[in-house]
Coordinates of C-alpha atoms and ligand atoms in Angstrom, one line a residue:
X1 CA 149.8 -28.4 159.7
X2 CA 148.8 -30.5 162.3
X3 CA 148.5 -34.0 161.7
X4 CA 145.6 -35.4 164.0
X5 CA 143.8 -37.2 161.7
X6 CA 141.0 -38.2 164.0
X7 CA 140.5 -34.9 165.0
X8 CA 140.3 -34.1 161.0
X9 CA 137.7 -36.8 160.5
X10 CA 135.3 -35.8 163.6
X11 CA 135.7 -31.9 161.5
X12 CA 134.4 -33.5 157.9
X13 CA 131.9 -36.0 159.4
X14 CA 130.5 -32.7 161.1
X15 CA 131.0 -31.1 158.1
X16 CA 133.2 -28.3 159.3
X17 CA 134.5 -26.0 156.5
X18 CA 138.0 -25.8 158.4
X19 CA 138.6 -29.7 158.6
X20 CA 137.7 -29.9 155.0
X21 CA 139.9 -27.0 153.9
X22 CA 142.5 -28.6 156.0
X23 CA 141.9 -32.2 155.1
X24 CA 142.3 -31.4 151.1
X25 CA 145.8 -29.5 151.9
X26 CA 147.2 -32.5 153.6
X27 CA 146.0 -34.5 150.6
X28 CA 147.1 -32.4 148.3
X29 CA 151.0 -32.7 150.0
X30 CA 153.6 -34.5 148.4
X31 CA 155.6 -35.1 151.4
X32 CA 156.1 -38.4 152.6
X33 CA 154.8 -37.9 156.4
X34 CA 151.7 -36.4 154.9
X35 CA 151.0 -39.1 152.4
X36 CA 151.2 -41.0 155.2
X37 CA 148.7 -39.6 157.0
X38 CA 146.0 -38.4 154.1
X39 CA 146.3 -42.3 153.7
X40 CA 145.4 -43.1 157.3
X41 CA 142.6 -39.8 156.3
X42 CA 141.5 -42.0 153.5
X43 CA 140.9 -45.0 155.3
X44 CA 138.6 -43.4 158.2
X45 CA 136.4 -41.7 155.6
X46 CA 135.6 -45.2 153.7
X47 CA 134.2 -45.8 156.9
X48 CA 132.3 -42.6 157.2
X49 CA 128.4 -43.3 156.0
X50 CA 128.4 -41.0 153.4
X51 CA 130.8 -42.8 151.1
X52 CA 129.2 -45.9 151.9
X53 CA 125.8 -44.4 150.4
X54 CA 127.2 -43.7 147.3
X55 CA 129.3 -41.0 147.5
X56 CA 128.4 -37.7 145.3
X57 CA 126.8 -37.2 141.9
X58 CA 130.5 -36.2 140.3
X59 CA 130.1 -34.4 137.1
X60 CA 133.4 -33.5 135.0
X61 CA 132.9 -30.3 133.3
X62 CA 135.6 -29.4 130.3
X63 CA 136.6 -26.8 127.5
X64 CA 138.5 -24.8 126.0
X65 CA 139.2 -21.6 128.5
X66 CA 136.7 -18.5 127.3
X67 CA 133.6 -21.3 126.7
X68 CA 132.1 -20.1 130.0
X69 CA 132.9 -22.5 132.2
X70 CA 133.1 -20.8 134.9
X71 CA 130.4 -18.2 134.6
X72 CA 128.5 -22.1 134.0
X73 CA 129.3 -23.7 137.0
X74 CA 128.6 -20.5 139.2
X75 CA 124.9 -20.1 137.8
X76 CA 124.7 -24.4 137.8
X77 CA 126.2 -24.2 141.5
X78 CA 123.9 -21.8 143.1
X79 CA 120.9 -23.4 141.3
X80 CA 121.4 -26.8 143.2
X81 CA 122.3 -24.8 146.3
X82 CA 119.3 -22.8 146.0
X83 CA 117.4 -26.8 145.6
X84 CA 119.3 -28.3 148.7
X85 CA 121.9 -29.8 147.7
X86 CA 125.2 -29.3 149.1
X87 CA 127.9 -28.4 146.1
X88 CA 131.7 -29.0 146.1
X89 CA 134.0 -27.5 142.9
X90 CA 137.7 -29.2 142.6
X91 CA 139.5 -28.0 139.4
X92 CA 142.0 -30.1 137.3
X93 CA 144.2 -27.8 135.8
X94 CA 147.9 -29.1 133.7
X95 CA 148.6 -25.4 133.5
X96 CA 148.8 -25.1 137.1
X97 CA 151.9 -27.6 137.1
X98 CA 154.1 -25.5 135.4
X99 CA 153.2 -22.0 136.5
X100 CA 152.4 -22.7 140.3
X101 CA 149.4 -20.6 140.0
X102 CA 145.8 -21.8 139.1
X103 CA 143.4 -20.4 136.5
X104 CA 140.5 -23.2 137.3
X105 CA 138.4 -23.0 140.5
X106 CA 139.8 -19.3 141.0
X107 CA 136.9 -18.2 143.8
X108 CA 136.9 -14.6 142.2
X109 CA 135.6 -16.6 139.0
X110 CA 133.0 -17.7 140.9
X111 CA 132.3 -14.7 143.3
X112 CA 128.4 -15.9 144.2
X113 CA 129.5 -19.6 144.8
X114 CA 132.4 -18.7 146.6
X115 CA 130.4 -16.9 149.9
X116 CA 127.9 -19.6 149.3
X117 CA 127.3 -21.7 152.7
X118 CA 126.5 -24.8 151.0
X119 CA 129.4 -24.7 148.2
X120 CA 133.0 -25.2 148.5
X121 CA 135.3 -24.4 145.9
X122 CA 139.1 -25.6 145.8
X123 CA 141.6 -24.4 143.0
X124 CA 143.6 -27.0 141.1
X125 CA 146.7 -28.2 142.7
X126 CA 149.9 -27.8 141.6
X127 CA 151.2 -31.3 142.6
X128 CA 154.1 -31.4 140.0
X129 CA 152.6 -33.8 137.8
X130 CA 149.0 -34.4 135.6
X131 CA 148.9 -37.5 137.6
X132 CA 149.8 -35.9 141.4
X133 CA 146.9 -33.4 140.3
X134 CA 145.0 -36.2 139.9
X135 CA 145.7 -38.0 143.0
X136 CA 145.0 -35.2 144.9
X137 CA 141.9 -34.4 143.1
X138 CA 140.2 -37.9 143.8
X139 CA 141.0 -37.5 147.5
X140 CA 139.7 -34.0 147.3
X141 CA 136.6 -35.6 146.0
X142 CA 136.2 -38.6 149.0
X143 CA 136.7 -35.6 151.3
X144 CA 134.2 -33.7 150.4
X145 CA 131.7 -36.7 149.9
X146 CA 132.1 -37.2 153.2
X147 CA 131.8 -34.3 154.7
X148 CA 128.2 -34.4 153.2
X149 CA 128.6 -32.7 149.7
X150 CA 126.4 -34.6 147.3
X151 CA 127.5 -33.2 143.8
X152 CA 130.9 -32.4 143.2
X153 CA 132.0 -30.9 139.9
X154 CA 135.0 -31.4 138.4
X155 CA 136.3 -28.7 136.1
X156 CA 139.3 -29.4 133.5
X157 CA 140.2 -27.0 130.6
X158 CA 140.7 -28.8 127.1
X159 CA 144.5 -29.5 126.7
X160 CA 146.4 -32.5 126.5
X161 CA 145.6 -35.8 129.0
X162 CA 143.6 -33.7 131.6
X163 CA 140.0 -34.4 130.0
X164 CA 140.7 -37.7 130.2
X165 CA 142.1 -38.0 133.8
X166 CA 139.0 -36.3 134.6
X167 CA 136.5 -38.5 132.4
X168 CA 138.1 -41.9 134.3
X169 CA 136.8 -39.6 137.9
X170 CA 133.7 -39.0 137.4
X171 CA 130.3 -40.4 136.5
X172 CA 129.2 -37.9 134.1
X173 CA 131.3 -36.0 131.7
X174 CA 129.8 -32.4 130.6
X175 CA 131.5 -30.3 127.3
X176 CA 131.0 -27.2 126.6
X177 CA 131.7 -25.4 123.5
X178 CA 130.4 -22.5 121.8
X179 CA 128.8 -22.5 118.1
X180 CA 131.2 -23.4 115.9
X181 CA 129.7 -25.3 112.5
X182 CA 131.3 -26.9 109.5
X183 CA 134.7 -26.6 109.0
X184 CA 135.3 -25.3 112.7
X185 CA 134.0 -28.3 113.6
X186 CA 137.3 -29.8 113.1
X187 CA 138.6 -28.1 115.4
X188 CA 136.7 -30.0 118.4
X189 CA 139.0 -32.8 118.9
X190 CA 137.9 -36.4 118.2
X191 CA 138.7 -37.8 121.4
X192 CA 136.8 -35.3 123.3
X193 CA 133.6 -36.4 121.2
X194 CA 134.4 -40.2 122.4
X195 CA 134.2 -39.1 126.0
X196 CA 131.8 -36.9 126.3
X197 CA 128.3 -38.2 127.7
X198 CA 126.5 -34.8 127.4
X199 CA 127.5 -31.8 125.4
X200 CA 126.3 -27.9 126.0
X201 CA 126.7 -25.7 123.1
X202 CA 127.0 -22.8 125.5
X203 CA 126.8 -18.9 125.0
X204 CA 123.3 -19.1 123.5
X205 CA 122.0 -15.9 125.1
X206 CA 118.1 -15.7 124.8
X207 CA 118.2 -12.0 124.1
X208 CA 120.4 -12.7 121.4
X209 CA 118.2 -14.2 118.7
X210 CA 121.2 -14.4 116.1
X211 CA 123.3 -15.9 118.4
X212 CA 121.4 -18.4 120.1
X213 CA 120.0 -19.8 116.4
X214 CA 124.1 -20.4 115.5
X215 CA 124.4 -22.7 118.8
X216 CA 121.1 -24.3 117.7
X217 CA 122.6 -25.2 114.5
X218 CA 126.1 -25.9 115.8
X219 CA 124.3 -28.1 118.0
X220 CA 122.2 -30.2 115.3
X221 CA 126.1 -30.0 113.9
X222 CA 127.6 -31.8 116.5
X223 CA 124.6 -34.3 117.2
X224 CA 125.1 -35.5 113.6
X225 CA 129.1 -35.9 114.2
X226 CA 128.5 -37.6 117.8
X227 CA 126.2 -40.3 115.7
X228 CA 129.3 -41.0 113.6
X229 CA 131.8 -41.2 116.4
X230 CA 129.7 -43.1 118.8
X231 CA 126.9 -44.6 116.6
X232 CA 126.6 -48.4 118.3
X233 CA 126.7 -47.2 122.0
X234 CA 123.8 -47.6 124.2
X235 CA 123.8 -44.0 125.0
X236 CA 123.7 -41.1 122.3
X237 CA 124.9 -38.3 124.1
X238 CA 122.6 -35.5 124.0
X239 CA 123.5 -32.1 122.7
X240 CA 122.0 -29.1 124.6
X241 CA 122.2 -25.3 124.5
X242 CA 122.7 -23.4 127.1
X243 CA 123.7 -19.8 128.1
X244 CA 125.9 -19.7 131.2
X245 CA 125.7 -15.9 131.8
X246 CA 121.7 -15.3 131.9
X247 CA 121.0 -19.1 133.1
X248 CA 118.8 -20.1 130.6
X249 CA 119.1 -24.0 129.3
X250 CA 121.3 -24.5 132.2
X251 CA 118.8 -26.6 134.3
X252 CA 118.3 -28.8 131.3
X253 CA 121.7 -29.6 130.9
X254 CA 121.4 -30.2 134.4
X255 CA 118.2 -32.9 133.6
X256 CA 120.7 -34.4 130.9
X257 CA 123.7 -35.2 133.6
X258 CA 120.9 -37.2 135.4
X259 CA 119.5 -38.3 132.8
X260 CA 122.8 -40.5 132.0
X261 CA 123.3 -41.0 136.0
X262 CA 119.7 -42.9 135.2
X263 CA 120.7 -44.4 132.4
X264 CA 123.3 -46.1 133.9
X265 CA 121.6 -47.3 136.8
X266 CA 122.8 -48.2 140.4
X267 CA 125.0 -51.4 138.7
X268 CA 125.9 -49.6 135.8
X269 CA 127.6 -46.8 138.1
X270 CA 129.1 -49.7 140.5
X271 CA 130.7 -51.2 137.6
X272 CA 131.8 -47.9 135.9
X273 CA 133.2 -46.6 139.4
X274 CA 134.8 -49.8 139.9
X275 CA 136.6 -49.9 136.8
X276 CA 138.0 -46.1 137.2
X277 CA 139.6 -47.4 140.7
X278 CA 141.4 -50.1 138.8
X279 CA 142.5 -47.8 136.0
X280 CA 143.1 -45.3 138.5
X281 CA 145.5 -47.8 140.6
X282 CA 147.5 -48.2 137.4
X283 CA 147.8 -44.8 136.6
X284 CA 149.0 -44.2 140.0
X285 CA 151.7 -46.6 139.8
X286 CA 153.0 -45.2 136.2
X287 CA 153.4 -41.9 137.8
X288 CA 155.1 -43.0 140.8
X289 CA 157.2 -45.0 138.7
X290 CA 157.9 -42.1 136.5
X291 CA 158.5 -40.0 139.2
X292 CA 161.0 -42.3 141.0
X293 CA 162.6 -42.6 137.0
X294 CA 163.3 -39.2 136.9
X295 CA 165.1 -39.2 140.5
X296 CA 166.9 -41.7 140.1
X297 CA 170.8 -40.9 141.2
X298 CA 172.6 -43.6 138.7
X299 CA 169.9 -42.8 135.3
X300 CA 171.2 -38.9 136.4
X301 CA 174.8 -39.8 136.4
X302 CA 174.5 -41.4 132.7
X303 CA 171.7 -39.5 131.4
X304 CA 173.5 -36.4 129.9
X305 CA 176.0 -38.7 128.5
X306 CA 173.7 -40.9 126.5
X307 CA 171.6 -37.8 125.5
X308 CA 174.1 -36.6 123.6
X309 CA 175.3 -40.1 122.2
X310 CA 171.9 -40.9 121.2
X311 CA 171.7 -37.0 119.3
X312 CA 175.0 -38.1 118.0
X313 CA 173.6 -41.3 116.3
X314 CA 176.8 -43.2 118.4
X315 CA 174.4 -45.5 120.5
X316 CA 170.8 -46.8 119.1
X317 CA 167.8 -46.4 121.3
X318 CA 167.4 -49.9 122.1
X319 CA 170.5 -49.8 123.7
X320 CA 170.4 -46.3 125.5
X321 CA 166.8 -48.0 126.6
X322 CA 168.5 -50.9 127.7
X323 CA 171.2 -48.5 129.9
X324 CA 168.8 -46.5 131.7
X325 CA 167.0 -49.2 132.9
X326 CA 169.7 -51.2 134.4
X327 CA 170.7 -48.2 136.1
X328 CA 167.4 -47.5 137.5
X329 CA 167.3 -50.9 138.9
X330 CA 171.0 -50.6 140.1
X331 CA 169.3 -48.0 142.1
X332 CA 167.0 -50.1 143.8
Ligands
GDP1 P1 136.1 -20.1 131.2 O1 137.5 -19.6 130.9 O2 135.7 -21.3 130.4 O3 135.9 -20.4 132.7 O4 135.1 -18.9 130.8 P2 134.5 -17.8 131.7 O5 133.3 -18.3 132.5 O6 135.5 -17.1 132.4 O7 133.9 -16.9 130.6 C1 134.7 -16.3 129.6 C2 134.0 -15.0 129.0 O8 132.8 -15.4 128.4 C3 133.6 -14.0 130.1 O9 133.8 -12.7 129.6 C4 132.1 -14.3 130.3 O10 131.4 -13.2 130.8 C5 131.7 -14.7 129.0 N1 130.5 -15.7 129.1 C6 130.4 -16.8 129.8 N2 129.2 -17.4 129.7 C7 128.6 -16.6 128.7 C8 127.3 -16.8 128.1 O11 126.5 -17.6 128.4 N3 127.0 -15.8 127.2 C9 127.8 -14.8 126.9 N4 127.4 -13.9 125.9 N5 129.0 -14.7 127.4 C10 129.4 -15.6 128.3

């Protein structure tokens, strides 16, 4: 790859397809030269207008995998192309650590977005950890803002810490689900329910009468449960239906993102973006820190040892605890 950043940054102020593509790979690298650069990257698009205006509308969009996500953001994405607006798609995907490969984002999900002029999709990258996905993601993000896309969505698949990496990057955070009512309510997780500021019961079909009056009532369902989670916030997060596949209900999903966007107001998204940088810095520095952990050369030497001593009940925690960390530093 090379490295002219300048050259990189004339591309996305011009908007050029190629500089982006090229500028989210070098991002996306976990080798030192290149963090080096992607951090020079960062610096000259903060001073790129677009950024300065506000950046992009960033929507988070999360489920389980079969809701319809992507069938969702392909008929959501070409509607806001279709109104003008320019339309990047980063994916968040834990999945994609382990295997190497990526589910989210995959252009062949999205086959009408992905030859679409005005839309850029990008897979998830498989950066080693939830948190090197997520460092690459946010960078993905100022890329593209500056380059001119003004909405960027965010998709994330419902396992482990990777709806909430994704709620503390964007402004809006969209659920999808499909009718489930009573006791299969339980099986939406609580914590999604905290985070969620507008959920799509999705997979209503309109030609489907039998179907689309479940999600109606799995969607009175889940309003109900939303008043118990979140009953003394400002904002009740609206529950829509929506059906992915024919289109219909997605533009009012669409008028509920904004309608939170407006409900937060200009401060209220300063504040909010504000506070995700300085919970983002920290998260950064936990996952470096792990990282550097886990390569540490003296906690190596010992760590077998005291793994079986600790299995072996011969040394207590505290004091394998203790150990480690007086390694790592001896490493320093
Ligand atoms: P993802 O795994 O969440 O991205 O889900 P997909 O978008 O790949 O959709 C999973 C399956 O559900 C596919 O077979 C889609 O055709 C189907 N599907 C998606 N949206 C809808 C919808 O609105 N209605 C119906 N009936 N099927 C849908």
């Amino acid at each position: 790859m090379a490295l002219d950043v300048a050259e990189l940054l004339e591309g996305i102020a011009a908007g050029k397809r190629a500089a982006v593509s090229r500028a989210i790979t070098l991002v996306e690298s976990t080798r030192p030269a290149h963090r080096e650069s992607a951090r020079e990257l960062l610096v000259g698009l903060e001073s790129l207008g677009n950024r300065a205006s506000g950046g992009a509308v960033r929507v988070g969009i999360s489920g389980v995998p079969g809701v319809g996500k992507s069938t969702f953001i392909e008929a959501l994405g070409s509607r806001l192309t279709a109104d003008g607006h320019r339309v990047g798609v980063l994916a968040v995907d834990p999945s994609s650590v382990r295997t190497g490969g990526s589910v989210l984002g995959d252009k062949t999900r999205m086959p009408q977005l992905a030859v679409d002029p005005n839309a850029f999709i990008r897979p998830s990258p498989s950066a080693g950890t939830l948190g090197g996905v997520a460092r690459a993601t946010v960078q993905a993000m100022a890329v593209l803002e500056a380059a001119g896309y003004d909405v960027v969505l965010v998709e994330t698949v419902g396992v482990g810490q990777s709806e909430v990496t994704v709620a503390g990057m964007v402004d809006t955070f969209l659920f999808l689900t499909i009718a489930r009512t009573g006791d299969q309510l339980q099986g939406i997780k609580k914590g999604i329910l905290e985070i969620a500021d507008v959920i799509a019961v999705n997979k209503a079909d309109p030609d489907d009468p039998a179907r689309e009056q479940e999600a109606r009532a799995a969607a009175r369902e889940l309003a109900g449960a939303l008043r118990l989670v979140r009953g003394r916030e400002e904002w009740a997060p609206p529950v829509v239906t929506a059906s992915g596949l024919t289109g219909h209900g997605v533009d009012g999903v669409w008028e509920q993102v904004i309608a939170h966007r407006d409900h937060l107001g200009a401060d209220g998204l300063r504040d909010k973006r504000a506070r995700q940088q300085l919970d983002f810095t920290w998260a950064l520095v936990r996952d470096e820190l792990e990282q550097r952990l886990r390569h540490s050369a003296s906690v190596r030497a010992i760590r077998e040892a005291l793994r079986q001593q600790v299995l072996a009940g011969e040394v207590p925690a505290t004091v394998a605890a203790d150990r480690i960390l007086a390694a790592y530093d001896a490493d320093e």
